[in-house]
Amino acid sequence: GENVEQHPSTLSVQEGDSAVIKCTYSDSASNYFPWYKQELGKRPQLIIDIRSNVGEKKDQRIAVTLNKTAKHFSLHITETQPEDSAVYFCAARSPGTASKLTFGTGTRLQVTL
Amino acid sequence: EAQVTQNPRYLITVTGKKLTVTCSQNMNHEYMSWYRQDPGLGLRQIYYSMNVEVTDKGDVPEGYKVSRKEKRNFPLILESPSPNQTSLYFCASSLKPRTGGYEQYFGPGTRLTVT
């Protein structure tokens, strides 16, 4: 089955700096890669996603890049703000596995003033 | 308001006492899933359902049961809970992928402690 590795497990940046979280996946047939943000005590919520036919996607301060050859995708957050502090999860979906998303182990991002 | 609801939100129980965590969605989603979240392990899928009466195992199904008798409901059953099932549980739902419904909508979570 699919295996997703996520790094780093914790990340501390100063407000205004950029943050990058990286994930690798094992199934070359995986075709959908979402990123979820989970604030303390809350449910995970989708912040951005990318499909395998696209190399990059941006939404304001957030961007995701996908390298299918390397089976690698990354989340980039620019001009970080304190409200970006949360746990971020990457995930991958293999085709033919219905609703199965395989998640990474999460990155705790702390944005300090 | 479109949402996924779970009950109870918090539960403390003892080993071996059967329990059910309910999940309901009002978005007419075909797909529903249960995940458990443990520190350092991320979100792991327990069971999923593609439609009414269609369920299948995820990555960590041992010790759990599910049923899907109605489209909106997907209860998680622990017949004989054990302390290693102490965890934070999330229900999620989504549309069928071929209709563009990739996004999973999560419920608020149920924190279960088994002593």
JSON list of C-alpha atoms in Angstrom, two decimals:
[
{"chain": "A", "resi": 1, "resn": "GLY", "atom": "CA", "xyz": [0.00, 0.00, 0.00]},
{"chain": "A", "resi": 2, "resn": "GLU", "atom": "CA", "xyz": [0.85, 3.65, -0.07]},
{"chain": "A", "resi": 3, "resn": "ASN", "atom": "CA", "xyz": [3.38, 5.03, 2.41]},
{"chain": "A", "resi": 4, "resn": "VAL", "atom": "CA", "xyz": [3.80, 8.75, 3.07]},
{"chain": "A", "resi": 5, "resn": "GLU", "atom": "CA", "xyz": [6.76, 10.20, 4.95]},
{"chain": "A", "resi": 6, "resn": "GLN", "atom": "CA", "xyz": [6.69, 13.78, 6.22]},
{"chain": "A", "resi": 7, "resn": "HIS", "atom": "CA", "xyz": [9.50, 16.05, 7.44]},
{"chain": "A", "resi": 8, "resn": "PRO", "atom": "CA", "xyz": [10.27, 17.82, 9.64]},
{"chain": "A", "resi": 9, "resn": "SER", "atom": "CA", "xyz": [8.15, 16.74, 12.59]},
{"chain": "A", "resi": 10, "resn": "THR", "atom": "CA", "xyz": [8.51, 20.18, 14.18]},
{"chain": "A", "resi": 11, "resn": "LEU", "atom": "CA", "xyz": [9.35, 23.52, 12.63]},
{"chain": "A", "resi": 12, "resn": "SER", "atom": "CA", "xyz": [9.82, 26.87, 14.29]},
{"chain": "A", "resi": 13, "resn": "VAL", "atom": "CA", "xyz": [10.03, 30.05, 12.23]},
{"chain": "A", "resi": 14, "resn": "GLN", "atom": "CA", "xyz": [9.90, 33.73, 12.98]},
{"chain": "A", "resi": 15, "resn": "GLU", "atom": "CA", "xyz": [6.91, 35.72, 11.91]},
{"chain": "A", "resi": 16, "resn": "GLY", "atom": "CA", "xyz": [7.35, 36.88, 8.33]},
{"chain": "A", "resi": 17, "resn": "ASP", "atom": "CA", "xyz": [9.72, 34.06, 7.37]},
{"chain": "A", "resi": 18, "resn": "SER", "atom": "CA", "xyz": [8.83, 31.21, 5.02]},
{"chain": "A", "resi": 19, "resn": "ALA", "atom": "CA", "xyz": [8.12, 27.64, 6.06]},
{"chain": "A", "resi": 20, "resn": "VAL", "atom": "CA", "xyz": [8.54, 24.52, 3.95]},
{"chain": "A", "resi": 21, "resn": "ILE", "atom": "CA", "xyz": [7.22, 21.06, 4.78]},
{"chain": "A", "resi": 22, "resn": "LYS", "atom": "CA", "xyz": [8.16, 18.09, 2.64]},
{"chain": "A", "resi": 23, "resn": "CYS", "atom": "CA", "xyz": [6.52, 14.75, 1.93]},
{"chain": "A", "resi": 24, "resn": "THR", "atom": "CA", "xyz": [7.46, 11.72, -0.09]},
{"chain": "A", "resi": 25, "resn": "TYR", "atom": "CA", "xyz": [5.14, 8.95, -1.24]},
{"chain": "A", "resi": 26, "resn": "SER", "atom": "CA", "xyz": [5.75, 5.41, -2.41]},
{"chain": "A", "resi": 27, "resn": "ASP", "atom": "CA", "xyz": [3.02, 4.60, -4.95]},
{"chain": "A", "resi": 28, "resn": "SER", "atom": "CA", "xyz": [3.88, 6.16, -8.29]},
{"chain": "A", "resi": 29, "resn": "ALA", "atom": "CA", "xyz": [0.22, 5.81, -9.31]},
{"chain": "A", "resi": 30, "resn": "SER", "atom": "CA", "xyz": [-1.02, 8.17, -6.56]},
{"chain": "A", "resi": 31, "resn": "ASN", "atom": "CA", "xyz": [-2.85, 11.07, -8.15]},
{"chain": "A", "resi": 32, "resn": "TYR", "atom": "CA", "xyz": [-4.13, 13.40, -5.46]},
{"chain": "A", "resi": 33, "resn": "PHE", "atom": "CA", "xyz": [-2.15, 15.17, -2.73]},
{"chain": "A", "resi": 34, "resn": "PRO", "atom": "CA", "xyz": [-3.96, 17.31, -0.15]},
{"chain": "A", "resi": 35, "resn": "TRP", "atom": "CA", "xyz": [-2.62, 19.27, 2.78]},
{"chain": "A", "resi": 36, "resn": "TYR", "atom": "CA", "xyz": [-4.62, 19.59, 5.98]},
{"chain": "A", "resi": 37, "resn": "LYS", "atom": "CA", "xyz": [-4.17, 22.06, 8.82]},
{"chain": "A", "resi": 38, "resn": "GLN", "atom": "CA", "xyz": [-5.16, 21.11, 12.34]},
{"chain": "A", "resi": 39, "resn": "GLU", "atom": "CA", "xyz": [-5.28, 23.81, 14.98]},
{"chain": "A", "resi": 40, "resn": "LEU", "atom": "CA", "xyz": [-5.04, 22.83, 18.61]},
{"chain": "A", "resi": 41, "resn": "GLY", "atom": "CA", "xyz": [-8.15, 20.95, 19.69]},
{"chain": "A", "resi": 42, "resn": "LYS", "atom": "CA", "xyz": [-9.77, 21.27, 16.29]},
{"chain": "A", "resi": 43, "resn": "ARG", "atom": "CA", "xyz": [-10.52, 19.01, 13.34]},
{"chain": "A", "resi": 44, "resn": "PRO", "atom": "CA", "xyz": [-8.21, 18.79, 10.28]},
{"chain": "A", "resi": 45, "resn": "GLN", "atom": "CA", "xyz": [-9.25, 21.12, 7.49]},
{"chain": "A", "resi": 46, "resn": "LEU", "atom": "CA", "xyz": [-8.13, 21.13, 3.87]},
{"chain": "A", "resi": 47, "resn": "ILE", "atom": "CA", "xyz": [-5.99, 24.14, 3.01]},
{"chain": "A", "resi": 48, "resn": "ILE", "atom": "CA", "xyz": [-4.72, 23.24, -0.45]},
{"chain": "A", "resi": 49, "resn": "ASP", "atom": "CA", "xyz": [-4.49, 20.23, -2.74]},
{"chain": "A", "resi": 50, "resn": "ILE", "atom": "CA", "xyz": [-2.86, 19.27, -6.01]},
{"chain": "A", "resi": 51, "resn": "ARG", "atom": "CA", "xyz": [-3.54, 16.62, -8.58]},
{"chain": "A", "resi": 52, "resn": "SER", "atom": "CA", "xyz": [-0.92, 14.66, -10.45]},
{"chain": "A", "resi": 53, "resn": "ASN", "atom": "CA", "xyz": [-1.39, 16.50, -13.72]},
{"chain": "A", "resi": 54, "resn": "VAL", "atom": "CA", "xyz": [-0.23, 19.79, -12.16]},
{"chain": "A", "resi": 55, "resn": "GLY", "atom": "CA", "xyz": [3.25, 20.75, -10.92]},
{"chain": "A", "resi": 56, "resn": "GLU", "atom": "CA", "xyz": [2.41, 23.71, -8.72]},
{"chain": "A", "resi": 57, "resn": "LYS", "atom": "CA", "xyz": [-0.62, 25.41, -7.19]},
{"chain": "A", "resi": 58, "resn": "LYS", "atom": "CA", "xyz": [-0.85, 28.64, -5.22]},
{"chain": "A", "resi": 59, "resn": "ASP", "atom": "CA", "xyz": [-3.46, 30.17, -2.98]},
{"chain": "A", "resi": 60, "resn": "GLN", "atom": "CA", "xyz": [-2.37, 33.51, -1.55]},
{"chain": "A", "resi": 61, "resn": "ARG", "atom": "CA", "xyz": [0.48, 32.77, 0.89]},
{"chain": "A", "resi": 62, "resn": "ILE", "atom": "CA", "xyz": [0.27, 29.01, 0.45]},
{"chain": "A", "resi": 63, "resn": "ALA", "atom": "CA", "xyz": [1.69, 26.94, -2.39]},
{"chain": "A", "resi": 64, "resn": "VAL", "atom": "CA", "xyz": [2.17, 23.28, -3.09]},
{"chain": "A", "resi": 65, "resn": "THR", "atom": "CA", "xyz": [4.67, 21.77, -5.52]},
{"chain": "A", "resi": 66, "resn": "LEU", "atom": "CA", "xyz": [4.69, 18.25, -6.88]},
{"chain": "A", "resi": 67, "resn": "ASN", "atom": "CA", "xyz": [7.59, 16.31, -8.41]},
{"chain": "A", "resi": 68, "resn": "LYS", "atom": "CA", "xyz": [6.13, 13.09, -9.76]},
{"chain": "A", "resi": 69, "resn": "THR", "atom": "CA", "xyz": [9.48, 11.73, -10.86]},
{"chain": "A", "resi": 70, "resn": "ALA", "atom": "CA", "xyz": [10.91, 12.01, -7.38]},
{"chain": "A", "resi": 71, "resn": "LYS", "atom": "CA", "xyz": [7.54, 11.16, -5.75]},
{"chain": "A", "resi": 72, "resn": "HIS", "atom": "CA", "xyz": [7.87, 14.24, -3.64]},
{"chain": "A", "resi": 73, "resn": "PHE", "atom": "CA", "xyz": [5.56, 17.15, -2.78]},
{"chain": "A", "resi": 74, "resn": "SER", "atom": "CA", "xyz": [5.98, 20.17, -0.57]},
{"chain": "A", "resi": 75, "resn": "LEU", "atom": "CA", "xyz": [3.96, 22.84, 1.20]},
{"chain": "A", "resi": 76, "resn": "HIS", "atom": "CA", "xyz": [5.31, 26.38, 1.14]},
{"chain": "A", "resi": 77, "resn": "ILE", "atom": "CA", "xyz": [3.97, 29.09, 3.42]},
{"chain": "A", "resi": 78, "resn": "THR", "atom": "CA", "xyz": [5.30, 32.60, 2.86]},
{"chain": "A", "resi": 79, "resn": "GLU", "atom": "CA", "xyz": [5.12, 35.60, 5.19]},
{"chain": "A", "resi": 80, "resn": "THR", "atom": "CA", "xyz": [4.14, 33.40, 8.09]},
{"chain": "A", "resi": 81, "resn": "GLN", "atom": "CA", "xyz": [1.81, 34.75, 10.76]},
{"chain": "A", "resi": 82, "resn": "PRO", "atom": "CA", "xyz": [1.08, 33.55, 14.31]},
{"chain": "A", "resi": 83, "resn": "GLU", "atom": "CA", "xyz": [-2.24, 32.11, 13.13]},
{"chain": "A", "resi": 84, "resn": "ASP", "atom": "CA", "xyz": [-0.30, 29.74, 10.87]},
{"chain": "A", "resi": 85, "resn": "SER", "atom": "CA", "xyz": [0.83, 27.91, 14.01]},
{"chain": "A", "resi": 86, "resn": "ALA", "atom": "CA", "xyz": [-0.76, 24.44, 13.82]},
{"chain": "A", "resi": 87, "resn": "VAL", "atom": "CA", "xyz": [-0.07, 20.85, 12.84]},
{"chain": "A", "resi": 88, "resn": "TYR", "atom": "CA", "xyz": [0.04, 20.25, 9.11]},
{"chain": "A", "resi": 89, "resn": "PHE", "atom": "CA", "xyz": [-0.59, 16.88, 7.49]},
{"chain": "A", "resi": 90, "resn": "CYS", "atom": "CA", "xyz": [0.17, 15.84, 3.94]},
{"chain": "A", "resi": 91, "resn": "ALA", "atom": "CA", "xyz": [-1.66, 12.92, 2.34]},
{"chain": "A", "resi": 92, "resn": "ALA", "atom": "CA", "xyz": [-1.76, 10.91, -0.85]},
{"chain": "A", "resi": 93, "resn": "ARG", "atom": "CA", "xyz": [-4.51, 9.00, -2.60]},
{"chain": "A", "resi": 94, "resn": "SER", "atom": "CA", "xyz": [-3.83, 5.90, -4.68]},
{"chain": "A", "resi": 95, "resn": "PRO", "atom": "CA", "xyz": [-6.27, 5.34, -7.56]},
{"chain": "A", "resi": 96, "resn": "GLY", "atom": "CA", "xyz": [-8.61, 2.44, -7.22]},
{"chain": "A", "resi": 97, "resn": "THR", "atom": "CA", "xyz": [-8.60, 2.59, -3.42]},
{"chain": "A", "resi": 98, "resn": "ALA", "atom": "CA", "xyz": [-11.92, 4.35, -3.05]},
{"chain": "A", "resi": 99, "resn": "SER", "atom": "CA", "xyz": [-11.83, 6.89, -0.28]},
{"chain": "A", "resi": 100, "resn": "LYS", "atom": "CA", "xyz": [-8.50, 5.87, 1.19]},
{"chain": "A", "resi": 101, "resn": "LEU", "atom": "CA", "xyz": [-6.15, 8.72, 1.97]},
{"chain": "A", "resi": 102, "resn": "THR", "atom": "CA", "xyz": [-2.78, 7.86, 3.47]},
{"chain": "A", "resi": 103, "resn": "PHE", "atom": "CA", "xyz": [-1.54, 10.60, 5.77]},
{"chain": "A", "resi": 104, "resn": "GLY", "atom": "CA", "xyz": [1.92, 11.66, 6.82]},
{"chain": "A", "resi": 105, "resn": "THR", "atom": "CA", "xyz": [2.77, 11.84, 10.50]},
{"chain": "A", "resi": 106, "resn": "GLY", "atom": "CA", "xyz": [2.35, 15.60, 10.73]},
{"chain": "A", "resi": 107, "resn": "THR", "atom": "CA", "xyz": [4.50, 18.70, 11.20]},
{"chain": "A", "resi": 108, "resn": "ARG", "atom": "CA", "xyz": [4.00, 21.01, 14.15]},
{"chain": "A", "resi": 109, "resn": "LEU", "atom": "CA", "xyz": [4.66, 24.54, 12.91]},
{"chain": "A", "resi": 110, "resn": "GLN", "atom": "CA", "xyz": [5.26, 27.27, 15.44]},
{"chain": "A", "resi": 111, "resn": "VAL", "atom": "CA", "xyz": [5.46, 30.88, 14.29]},
{"chain": "A", "resi": 112, "resn": "THR", "atom": "CA", "xyz": [7.18, 33.03, 16.87]},
{"chain": "A", "resi": 113, "resn": "LEU", "atom": "CA", "xyz": [6.90, 36.80, 17.20]},
{"chain": "B", "resi": 1, "resn": "GLU", "atom": "CA", "xyz": [-25.11, 24.19, 7.71]},
{"chain": "B", "resi": 2, "resn": "ALA", "atom": "CA", "xyz": [-23.11, 21.43, 5.96]},
{"chain": "B", "resi": 3, "resn": "GLN", "atom": "CA", "xyz": [-21.34, 19.41, 8.59]},
{"chain": "B", "resi": 4, "resn": "VAL", "atom": "CA", "xyz": [-20.14, 16.12, 10.00]},
{"chain": "B", "resi": 5, "resn": "THR", "atom": "CA", "xyz": [-21.16, 15.47, 13.58]},
{"chain": "B", "resi": 6, "resn": "GLN", "atom": "CA", "xyz": [-19.86, 12.94, 16.07]},
{"chain": "B", "resi": 7, "resn": "ASN", "atom": "CA", "xyz": [-21.10, 11.83, 19.48]},
{"chain": "B", "resi": 8, "resn": "PRO", "atom": "CA", "xyz": [-19.95, 11.68, 22.13]},
{"chain": "B", "resi": 9, "resn": "ARG", "atom": "CA", "xyz": [-17.10, 14.18, 21.99]},
{"chain": "B", "resi": 10, "resn": "TYR", "atom": "CA", "xyz": [-15.44, 12.75, 25.08]},
{"chain": "B", "resi": 11, "resn": "LEU", "atom": "CA", "xyz": [-15.75, 9.27, 26.54]},
{"chain": "B", "resi": 12, "resn": "ILE", "atom": "CA", "xyz": [-14.02, 7.51, 29.40]},
{"chain": "B", "resi": 13, "resn": "THR", "atom": "CA", "xyz": [-14.81, 3.82, 29.69]},
{"chain": "B", "resi": 14, "resn": "VAL", "atom": "CA", "xyz": [-13.44, 0.58, 31.08]},
{"chain": "B", "resi": 15, "resn": "THR", "atom": "CA", "xyz": [-11.87, -2.36, 29.33]},
{"chain": "B", "resi": 16, "resn": "GLY", "atom": "CA", "xyz": [-14.41, -4.68, 27.74]},
{"chain": "B", "resi": 17, "resn": "LYS", "atom": "CA", "xyz": [-17.47, -2.43, 27.90]},
{"chain": "B", "resi": 18, "resn": "LYS", "atom": "CA", "xyz": [-18.98, -2.18, 24.43]},
{"chain": "B", "resi": 19, "resn": "LEU", "atom": "CA", "xyz": [-19.37, 1.31, 23.04]},
{"chain": "B", "resi": 20, "resn": "THR", "atom": "CA", "xyz": [-20.54, 3.05, 19.89]},
{"chain": "B", "resi": 21, "resn": "VAL", "atom": "CA", "xyz": [-19.40, 6.38, 18.51]},
{"chain": "B", "resi": 22, "resn": "THR", "atom": "CA", "xyz": [-21.91, 7.87, 16.13]},
{"chain": "B", "resi": 23, "resn": "CYS", "atom": "CA", "xyz": [-21.13, 9.85, 12.98]},
{"chain": "B", "resi": 24, "resn": "SER", "atom": "CA", "xyz": [-23.59, 11.68, 10.79]},
{"chain": "B", "resi": 25, "resn": "GLN", "atom": "CA", "xyz": [-23.24, 13.95, 7.75]},
{"chain": "B", "resi": 26, "resn": "ASN", "atom": "CA", "xyz": [-25.83, 16.12, 6.04]},
{"chain": "B", "resi": 27, "resn": "MET", "atom": "CA", "xyz": [-24.00, 16.66, 2.73]},
{"chain": "B", "resi": 28, "resn": "ASN", "atom": "CA", "xyz": [-25.32, 13.55, 0.92]},
{"chain": "B", "resi": 29, "resn": "HIS", "atom": "CA", "xyz": [-21.77, 12.24, 0.65]},
{"chain": "B", "resi": 30, "resn": "GLU", "atom": "CA", "xyz": [-21.22, 8.70, -0.59]},
{"chain": "B", "resi": 31, "resn": "TYR", "atom": "CA", "xyz": [-17.89, 8.11, 1.10]},
{"chain": "B", "resi": 32, "resn": "MET", "atom": "CA", "xyz": [-17.35, 8.00, 4.84]},
{"chain": "B", "resi": 33, "resn": "SER", "atom": "CA", "xyz": [-14.29, 7.02, 6.86]},
{"chain": "B", "resi": 34, "resn": "TRP", "atom": "CA", "xyz": [-13.07, 6.60, 10.40]},
{"chain": "B", "resi": 35, "resn": "TYR", "atom": "CA", "xyz": [-9.57, 7.62, 11.45]},
{"chain": "B", "resi": 36, "resn": "ARG", "atom": "CA", "xyz": [-7.68, 7.46, 14.69]},
{"chain": "B", "resi": 37, "resn": "GLN", "atom": "CA", "xyz": [-5.06, 10.06, 15.56]},
{"chain": "B", "resi": 38, "resn": "ASP", "atom": "CA", "xyz": [-2.17, 9.22, 17.85]},
{"chain": "B", "resi": 39, "resn": "PRO", "atom": "CA", "xyz": [0.90, 11.36, 18.65]},
{"chain": "B", "resi": 40, "resn": "GLY", "atom": "CA", "xyz": [3.67, 10.79, 16.14]},
{"chain": "B", "resi": 41, "resn": "LEU", "atom": "CA", "xyz": [1.54, 8.50, 13.99]},
{"chain": "B", "resi": 42, "resn": "GLY", "atom": "CA", "xyz": [-0.65, 10.97, 12.18]},
{"chain": "B", "resi": 43, "resn": "LEU", "atom": "CA", "xyz": [-4.11, 9.96, 11.01]},
{"chain": "B", "resi": 44, "resn": "ARG", "atom": "CA", "xyz": [-4.63, 6.28, 10.30]},
{"chain": "B", "resi": 45, "resn": "GLN", "atom": "CA", "xyz": [-7.71, 4.97, 8.58]},
{"chain": "B", "resi": 46, "resn": "ILE", "atom": "CA", "xyz": [-9.71, 2.35, 10.48]},
{"chain": "B", "resi": 47, "resn": "TYR", "atom": "CA", "xyz": [-12.61, 1.60, 8.09]},
{"chain": "B", "resi": 48, "resn": "TYR", "atom": "CA", "xyz": [-14.25, 3.28, 5.16]},
{"chain": "B", "resi": 49, "resn": "SER", "atom": "CA", "xyz": [-17.53, 3.00, 3.32]},
{"chain": "B", "resi": 50, "resn": "MET", "atom": "CA", "xyz": [-18.19, 3.75, -0.35]},
{"chain": "B", "resi": 51, "resn": "ASN", "atom": "CA", "xyz": [-21.96, 3.67, -0.01]},
{"chain": "B", "resi": 52, "resn": "VAL", "atom": "CA", "xyz": [-24.81, 2.12, 1.92]},
{"chain": "B", "resi": 53, "resn": "GLU", "atom": "CA", "xyz": [-23.99, -1.48, 2.91]},
{"chain": "B", "resi": 54, "resn": "VAL", "atom": "CA", "xyz": [-20.48, -1.20, 1.37]},
{"chain": "B", "resi": 55, "resn": "THR", "atom": "CA", "xyz": [-17.63, -1.08, 3.87]},
{"chain": "B", "resi": 56, "resn": "ASP", "atom": "CA", "xyz": [-13.99, -2.11, 3.85]},
{"chain": "B", "resi": 57, "resn": "LYS", "atom": "CA", "xyz": [-11.00, -2.22, 6.15]},
{"chain": "B", "resi": 58, "resn": "GLY", "atom": "CA", "xyz": [-8.46, 0.55, 6.35]},
{"chain": "B", "resi": 59, "resn": "ASP", "atom": "CA", "xyz": [-4.99, 0.30, 7.82]},
{"chain": "B", "resi": 60, "resn": "VAL", "atom": "CA", "xyz": [-5.85, -0.44, 11.46]},
{"chain": "B", "resi": 61, "resn": "PRO", "atom": "CA", "xyz": [-9.24, -2.26, 11.60]},
{"chain": "B", "resi": 62, "resn": "GLU", "atom": "CA", "xyz": [-8.50, -4.71, 14.42]},
{"chain": "B", "resi": 63, "resn": "GLY", "atom": "CA", "xyz": [-10.86, -4.30, 17.36]},
{"chain": "B", "resi": 64, "resn": "TYR", "atom": "CA", "xyz": [-13.37, -2.14, 15.47]},
{"chain": "B", "resi": 65, "resn": "LYS", "atom": "CA", "xyz": [-16.62, -2.67, 13.58]},
{"chain": "B", "resi": 66, "resn": "VAL", "atom": "CA", "xyz": [-18.67, -0.36, 11.42]},
{"chain": "B", "resi": 67, "resn": "SER", "atom": "CA", "xyz": [-22.00, -0.39, 9.67]},
{"chain": "B", "resi": 68, "resn": "ARG", "atom": "CA", "xyz": [-23.58, 1.74, 6.95]},
{"chain": "B", "resi": 69, "resn": "LYS", "atom": "CA", "xyz": [-27.32, 1.16, 6.95]},
{"chain": "B", "resi": 70, "resn": "GLU", "atom": "CA", "xyz": [-28.15, 4.73, 5.96]},
{"chain": "B", "resi": 71, "resn": "LYS", "atom": "CA", "xyz": [-26.21, 7.09, 3.74]},
{"chain": "B", "resi": 72, "resn": "ARG", "atom": "CA", "xyz": [-25.87, 9.79, 6.38]},
{"chain": "B", "resi": 73, "resn": "ASN", "atom": "CA", "xyz": [-24.73, 7.60, 9.31]},
{"chain": "B", "resi": 74, "resn": "PHE", "atom": "CA", "xyz": [-21.55, 5.60, 9.86]},
{"chain": "B", "resi": 75, "resn": "PRO", "atom": "CA", "xyz": [-21.19, 4.43, 13.48]},
{"chain": "B", "resi": 76, "resn": "LEU", "atom": "CA", "xyz": [-17.94, 3.03, 14.88]},
{"chain": "B", "resi": 77, "resn": "ILE", "atom": "CA", "xyz": [-18.36, 0.11, 17.27]},
{"chain": "B", "resi": 78, "resn": "LEU", "atom": "CA", "xyz": [-15.83, -1.15, 19.79]},
{"chain": "B", "resi": 79, "resn": "GLU", "atom": "CA", "xyz": [-17.15, -4.51, 20.96]},
{"chain": "B", "resi": 80, "resn": "SER", "atom": "CA", "xyz": [-14.54, -5.00, 23.70]},
{"chain": "B", "resi": 81, "resn": "PRO", "atom": "CA", "xyz": [-12.44, -1.86, 24.10]},
{"chain": "B", "resi": 82, "resn": "SER", "atom": "CA", "xyz": [-8.87, -2.15, 25.31]},
{"chain": "B", "resi": 83, "resn": "PRO", "atom": "CA", "xyz": [-6.45, 0.51, 26.61]},
{"chain": "B", "resi": 84, "resn": "ASN", "atom": "CA", "xyz": [-4.54, 0.54, 23.29]},
{"chain": "B", "resi": 85, "resn": "GLN", "atom": "CA", "xyz": [-7.68, 1.96, 21.69]},
{"chain": "B", "resi": 86, "resn": "THR", "atom": "CA", "xyz": [-7.33, 5.11, 23.74]},
{"chain": "B", "resi": 87, "resn": "SER", "atom": "CA", "xyz": [-7.08, 7.72, 21.02]},
{"chain": "B", "resi": 88, "resn": "LEU", "atom": "CA", "xyz": [-8.66, 10.66, 19.24]},
{"chain": "B", "resi": 89, "resn": "TYR", "atom": "CA", "xyz": [-11.13, 9.48, 16.62]},
{"chain": "B", "resi": 90, "resn": "PHE", "atom": "CA", "xyz": [-12.31, 11.37, 13.57]},
{"chain": "B", "resi": 91, "resn": "CYS", "atom": "CA", "xyz": [-15.10, 10.61, 11.18]},
{"chain": "B", "resi": 92, "resn": "ALA", "atom": "CA", "xyz": [-14.84, 12.07, 7.67]},
{"chain": "B", "resi": 93, "resn": "SER", "atom": "CA", "xyz": [-16.98, 12.17, 4.54]},
{"chain": "B", "resi": 94, "resn": "SER", "atom": "CA", "xyz": [-16.54, 13.08, 0.89]},
{"chain": "B", "resi": 95, "resn": "LEU", "atom": "CA", "xyz": [-18.20, 12.83, -2.49]},
{"chain": "B", "resi": 96, "resn": "LYS", "atom": "CA", "xyz": [-17.13, 10.18, -4.98]},
{"chain": "B", "resi": 97, "resn": "PRO", "atom": "CA", "xyz": [-13.75, 11.03, -6.52]},
{"chain": "B", "resi": 98, "resn": "ARG", "atom": "CA", "xyz": [-15.05, 10.73, -10.07]},
{"chain": "B", "resi": 99, "resn": "THR", "atom": "CA", "xyz": [-17.50, 13.54, -9.38]},
{"chain": "B", "resi": 100, "resn": "GLY", "atom": "CA", "xyz": [-14.62, 15.70, -8.20]},
{"chain": "B", "resi": 101, "resn": "GLY", "atom": "CA", "xyz": [-15.24, 15.02, -4.55]},
{"chain": "B", "resi": 102, "resn": "TYR", "atom": "CA", "xyz": [-11.76, 14.50, -3.24]},
{"chain": "B", "resi": 103, "resn": "GLU", "atom": "CA", "xyz": [-11.94, 16.75, -0.18]},
{"chain": "B", "resi": 104, "resn": "GLN", "atom": "CA", "xyz": [-12.62, 14.95, 3.07]},
{"chain": "B", "resi": 105, "resn": "TYR", "atom": "CA", "xyz": [-14.71, 16.82, 5.62]},
{"chain": "B", "resi": 106, "resn": "PHE", "atom": "CA", "xyz": [-13.87, 15.87, 9.17]},
{"chain": "B", "resi": 107, "resn": "GLY", "atom": "CA", "xyz": [-16.08, 15.71, 12.21]},
{"chain": "B", "resi": 108, "resn": "PRO", "atom": "CA", "xyz": [-15.06, 17.44, 15.46]},
{"chain": "B", "resi": 109, "resn": "GLY", "atom": "CA", "xyz": [-13.42, 14.35, 16.92]},
{"chain": "B", "resi": 110, "resn": "THR", "atom": "CA", "xyz": [-14.12, 11.99, 19.82]},
{"chain": "B", "resi": 111, "resn": "ARG", "atom": "CA", "xyz": [-11.53, 11.63, 22.53]},
{"chain": "B", "resi": 112, "resn": "LEU", "atom": "CA", "xyz": [-11.76, 8.11, 23.94]},
{"chain": "B", "resi": 113, "resn": "THR", "atom": "CA", "xyz": [-9.99, 6.89, 27.05]},
{"chain": "B", "resi": 114, "resn": "VAL", "atom": "CA", "xyz": [-10.13, 3.20, 27.95]},
{"chain": "B", "resi": 115, "resn": "THR", "atom": "CA", "xyz": [-8.95, 2.32, 31.46]}
]
